[in-house]
């Protein structure tokens, strides 16, 4: 591993959004979520694995995701998380906020 | 929703915890497998997976804490810590818990009594819409002190209202009809009057029961449903209706063996036949919390029970007797109802006035809330209860102050611990919170034991309150409201006694403590303030105890003028069993002779009531009297049988007492008391003169003069007494008195036997010794004296513990100083004095604060005292001396210890 993948700490709170986005595409277990984020960011984003579980608990407490014990595609027993309707709404909200923020940052960075 | 999910999580938090652990394990295994596939060894892969994950335990903890709020998990921590701290200091904890249990228990017990007497609603549907109809009026006497009022006769109770007005709930029957007819503000109006005790015979077994006469709307208006059968309805309450009765649930159990079995049974009430049609529900006790009638009869049935003469009551517009309540129509307020009914009543009552004097003092209608029923019990007990509550409140305050004081001393020991925690970065608020949690845990244990103590206390208080009352029905219990108040009180106590020490021991100036320098001036000041407060509060309680004990003492020393001991009293009512004039007189006097013939009975007599209750009970002549043309005022008539003065050991000063010579046909006679003779005859001999009973239009010959006696209650000035012969007066119930050798109560069986032989339909009631009969008129004073003495001892002990603790602590801190003084030649006595001086000074300051508070505060209890002023110097001085003495005693042990300090040891210690 020559390059050091960037840890997800530049935008606090964005881990929740990434998890919701991932689960909006398909239901996954914890490790699956880490892998998905890593792969789909082209290894640019590395989820701090220890932080994942508190984040999952927080999302579950808020009623945005729902975890059920089941079996992964490669036949392992795991707790599979599924996004709820409230979770989709929350994702919409956070995606909009995020778009605004990145736009604003881009404007600042683009200014001469 | 979030709260709901959180709750759900708490319910199976252990399973959730395991689940999370498993999830993380699976994650690690998967990661390790991947790393292994990349070429790592299995062992390295597992280690690397763990390394990348971070601190597994911490993350698990964090994940779990998301579900708990942080405050909650910290609370759990604090409670655990508090438990350990308490267990580490067993003696202190036990003492604190015990004293709190006593304080909280006493408060709970008194409060539950208050709740049952002052606050509780009637057990009927929608009690808030009930109102009691009362009136108020100026005093009925005109300028010449003669009665001039539309009320010509009453049957019931009048009580004083604000500013000298009279208040009552009695009305003429016509007024009840006035309110009952098309009433725009009440959906129902119902009337009732207390029938007092009547003789109830079931299957030939006669007993005396409390009876309530009720109108046909009564049960419907209260919205009560029967436990069995049906209740009294409008059709039952008409002249000539079939005689029916409703009995209480308790009576149905005792007399018929169950509610259903009672229905349709025939009973005799004062020898008149009735049929039981229904049983009231178990929780129902009528509208007066002070009474629990066993028998409810239709109003109009009083003509059957009390004789045809009772029918007059219905038409007499100037005779006040029926009481009533109304149920407000929905949406009508009490003030609106008052506005509508007041003019209506005024118009009616004005039409019943005959003279200008009567018109000048017309009663005015006044509505009162009826949700808690009639207020007799509240009027009688609200003040005593508030006084008691104030006292137990003080006791609890003293206890809290005491614990705060002990905690302050202990805070010194923990100051280093606190300083370390604070310097390691713990927030002050967090540490204070933890210390407060300790206190609340302590208080909660105290509260829990306090409730146990209160269960016993309520029983004991109920016994004290009911002392000597027949059918006293106090329904005090520890219900949810009371327990809620106790819980609140407990937490408040914990915060109260915990806050000051907690703030003290976490003061930000941690450095001196860490350096082990002796600071802490403010803490000693705080301790001193607490001790002074304790002394002042204890002083108040000691004074209260002094005042009430003195009151009781004065009452015990009242000169009765008649025998208190060796007298058995009991009542019977032959008229209620069907005896009529003139035979009833023979029956009563024959019975007296038979009692007198019982071996051991030296004499027997009878009167309309016991002497102590004369004026409150029994039928007697209450009209105007004259000697010649002079009206006699302030005299009371006692209907007495033969040998009354002999039996009661009242000396005969001139002439003779009433005896068997005075029978129905002979000259009517009277015996007057010495004061009466002196007042109206001066130095002349009254024997042979006459006294006129104006209302009966009868002249009585005075045949004797008795010594003075305290006729009526102990607190009244000895009124003048006129004894008249029972044979020459148409008597109702009678109270017999037997002068006995030995314990009067050992004669009860013989008495029962004799009465059963004479007439088995007559129950013997109110069996009691004269001494007990007198004592029960002062049961409240006895209760106060007992309770306050107990409170005073408790307060004194607590204050002593506080003083002892504080002094010991300051001696321990001054070891060095004392050592130096002694090394420089101070004598032991000087050291003792040095320590004691501070104790005495603290106590003196406490007294100086307590004394004015006592002078002001105890004015409020003046009405509860007898021949004792609230500022009684004796009580104040005694309390002061006892308190100072106790303070010196509490301070002496530490002072002595200080004087035994070896200067060498002390200085080396330094």
XYZ file of C-alpha atoms in Angstrom, chain B residues 30 130 305 321 323 336 351-352 398 419 443 450 466 497 564 580 657 698 724 767 781 784 798 813 830 845 899:
27
model
C -13.686 -10.933 7.816
C -71.036 19.021 44.737
C -88.991 6.456 64.609
C -82.764 21.223 61.073
C -78.907 20.059 55.868
C -72.915 31.692 39.541
C -90.953 36.448 54.695
C -90.389 34.339 57.840
C -32.998 19.462 62.361
C -8.877 17.973 45.169
C -32.061 9.921 51.857
C -39.454 6.014 56.934
C -59.883 8.551 67.843
C -28.338 18.354 53.399
C -63.297 10.841 89.192
C -93.449 5.366 77.307
C -80.346 15.577 97.754
C -93.558 25.072 86.397
C -84.111 18.189 88.934
C -69.639 1.678 78.844
C -54.421 17.830 74.622
C -50.309 16.861 71.834
C -30.300 15.146 67.405
C -8.257 20.065 64.460
C -8.635 26.438 81.137
C -26.811 32.357 69.946
C -7.669 18.639 78.357
